[in-house]
C-alpha angles and dihedrals in degrees: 000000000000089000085054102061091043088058089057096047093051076052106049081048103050084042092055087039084057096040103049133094131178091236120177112272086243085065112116124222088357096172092056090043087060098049091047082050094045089054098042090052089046091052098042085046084063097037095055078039092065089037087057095046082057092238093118148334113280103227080053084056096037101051090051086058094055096045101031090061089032103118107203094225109171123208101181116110091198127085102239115183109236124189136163109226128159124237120204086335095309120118114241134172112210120204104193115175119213125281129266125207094223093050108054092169124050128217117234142207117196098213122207110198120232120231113116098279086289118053141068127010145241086251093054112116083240092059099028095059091043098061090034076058091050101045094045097044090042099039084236156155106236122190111198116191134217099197115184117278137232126275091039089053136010137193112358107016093072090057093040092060093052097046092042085055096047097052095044092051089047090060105119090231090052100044080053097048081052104037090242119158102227086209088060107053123128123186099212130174143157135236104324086008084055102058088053101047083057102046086046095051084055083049097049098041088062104054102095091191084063114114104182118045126181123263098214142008115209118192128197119206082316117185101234099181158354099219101101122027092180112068119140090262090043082055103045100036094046094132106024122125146307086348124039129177099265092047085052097054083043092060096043084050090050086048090062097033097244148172114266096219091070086075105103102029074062087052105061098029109259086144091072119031121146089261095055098095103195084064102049089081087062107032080096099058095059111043101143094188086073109029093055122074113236090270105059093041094050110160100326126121136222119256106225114162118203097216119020132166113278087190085081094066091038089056099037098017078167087085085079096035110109098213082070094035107039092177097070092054111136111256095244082064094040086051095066097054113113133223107336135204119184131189124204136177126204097224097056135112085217103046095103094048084058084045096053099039088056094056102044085051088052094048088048089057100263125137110235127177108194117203106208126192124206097183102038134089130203131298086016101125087073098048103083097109121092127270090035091030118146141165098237094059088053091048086044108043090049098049086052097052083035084067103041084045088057095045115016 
């Protein structure tokens, strides 16, 4: 009996030892944090386990565990008619509300889901609640696109669905199938969403036979490049969860396809050192010295490495395609965006590339309005539901619907 309870307590121990990790006091709900962290790490640990054994890829793994234990749950009080449709071969689920005599036209938000490139769905509970949400809160039409996933398809397809989708919904004869106003539509997405909602609305900024162009663009915590890994919030927020700094350069790796090994070569910069010449055109760009304000730099310095590998460009040259890397974009592009909300969180590996993103937009002319959290992490606006529930998804999920409310 005694050897029993030993056994527990060495458990318990080794349990508490996996679980925790030293978070920022600002943090909210930490403990719960850690515990969302401790079994994401468990389940990508198998997952890479069964990827390493050859029986299948791990974000294919990954990504049936998510949705497999994924319990649609819906919140929302209001019937909100829900149907999966393609545009222009691109999957696409649709939330309309009903429709209200005094409002003949609806107003719309095209919606990119986050998850590296490679993870989650438009039909998961997670995305599901939060466009019922935004249908019901908005009174509108939400579009919400299931563009195709890594590993099936790699840069550029991801960005080509939802191109392809977008274009398709802005055709006149579509926004009046579905009571759309032409004059009230936002591309929005979050994390890797993000980052395509941001690199379609430069697309679609540039094409001049376009006849509908969206009124806003609204990011969440988006991922806007891979040129530098070490910005201050890269740097401070290394090991935070549920994305720390290695899974991120992962992701970016599985996006193009790419050979693991470069990991850490992309870590420390090798990718752009001053002698790698395809990178000396954008170094200015991204100069985040300049483009973050004193308390988000701190104390911390810029990695520049003197000599690098330019094999890296030449293999993933990607890396530099701004369709990939929105952020580097040239200012004549970033002077035709439109209206632009951005939502950062202070732990978060992506916070500065946010940062940086709403300040070239504002030195471009465009009006920006950039929603930063103390207290929030990233990937939180999309945990509401139990048993991932926290308040920062709910603070951050209504600030976000709160803007699109005042100007879409």
């Amino acid at each position: 009996m005694r050897a029993a309870w030993v056994l527990l307590a060495a458990l318990a121990a080794l349990a508490a030892y996996y679980i925790y990790l030293p978070l920022p006091g600002t943090v909210s709900d930490s403990w719960k944090l850690m515990l969302l962290d401790a079994t994401f790490r468990a389940v990508q640990q198998t997952c890479h386990l069964i990827h390493y054994l050859r029986l299948s890829h791990h974000l294919i793994v990954l990504n049936y565990l998510i949705c497999t234990f994924d319990k649609l749950k819906s919140v929302s009080s209001e019937p909100i008619n829900i149907t999966d449709v393609v545009f222009d071969g691109v999957e696409v689920r649709v939330f309309e509300p009903p429709a209200k005599q005094d409002e003949p036209l609806k107003r719309s938000v095209v919606y990119i889901h986050g998850g590296g490139w490679a993870l989650a769905s438009a039909r998961t509970s997670l995305y599901n609640n939060l466009c019922r949400i935004m249908a019901e809160s908005l009174n509108a039409v939400v579009v919400s696109i299931e563009y195709r996933l890594v590993p099936e398809v790699c840069f550029p397809e991801q960005f080509h669905d939802a191109l392809r989708a977008t274009k398709h919904f802005l055709q006149p004869d579509v926004l009046a199938e579905y009571s759309v106003d032409p004059n009230r539509i936002a591309i929005s997405g979050d994390s890797a969403g993000g980052n395509l909602a941001a690199a379609v609305c430069q697309q679609l900024s540039k094409d001049e036979l376009l006849i509908v162009r969206p009124k806003l663009q609204a990011l969440i915590y988006p991922v806007l490049q891979a040129f530098d890994f070490n910005t201050p919030s890269y740097q401070q927020n290394m090991n935070m969860p549920v994305l720390p700094r290695y899974v991120m350069i992962n992701y970016w790796i599985d996006y193009f396809n790419g050979n693991y090994d470069l990991a850490h070569s992309l870590l420390i910069n090798n990718h752009t050192a001053l002698d790698v010449h395809q990178a000396l055109t954008f170094r200015g760009r991204l100069n985040w010295t300049s483009l973050l304000p004193s308390s988000f730099k701190k104390n911390y310095k810029p990695v520049v490495q003197t000599t690098g590998n330019a094999e890296i460009i030449q293999e993933i040259p990607a890396l530099l395609d701004v369709r990939a890397v929105p952020l580097l974009a040239e200012n004549e592009t970033l002077q035709l965006q439109p209206k632009t909300y951005i939502l950062t969180c202070e732990n978060d590996v992506l916070r500065d590339d946010g940062v940086m993103y709403a300040k070239r937009l504002e030195n471009a002319g465009v009006e920006v309005t950039l929603d930063h959290f103390d207290d929030c992490f990233h990937g939180c606006m999309i945990f509401t539901i139990w048993p991932t529930d926290f308040s920062a998804g709910v603070q951050t999920r209504n600030s976000y619907i709160k803007w699109l409310d005042e100007n879409l």
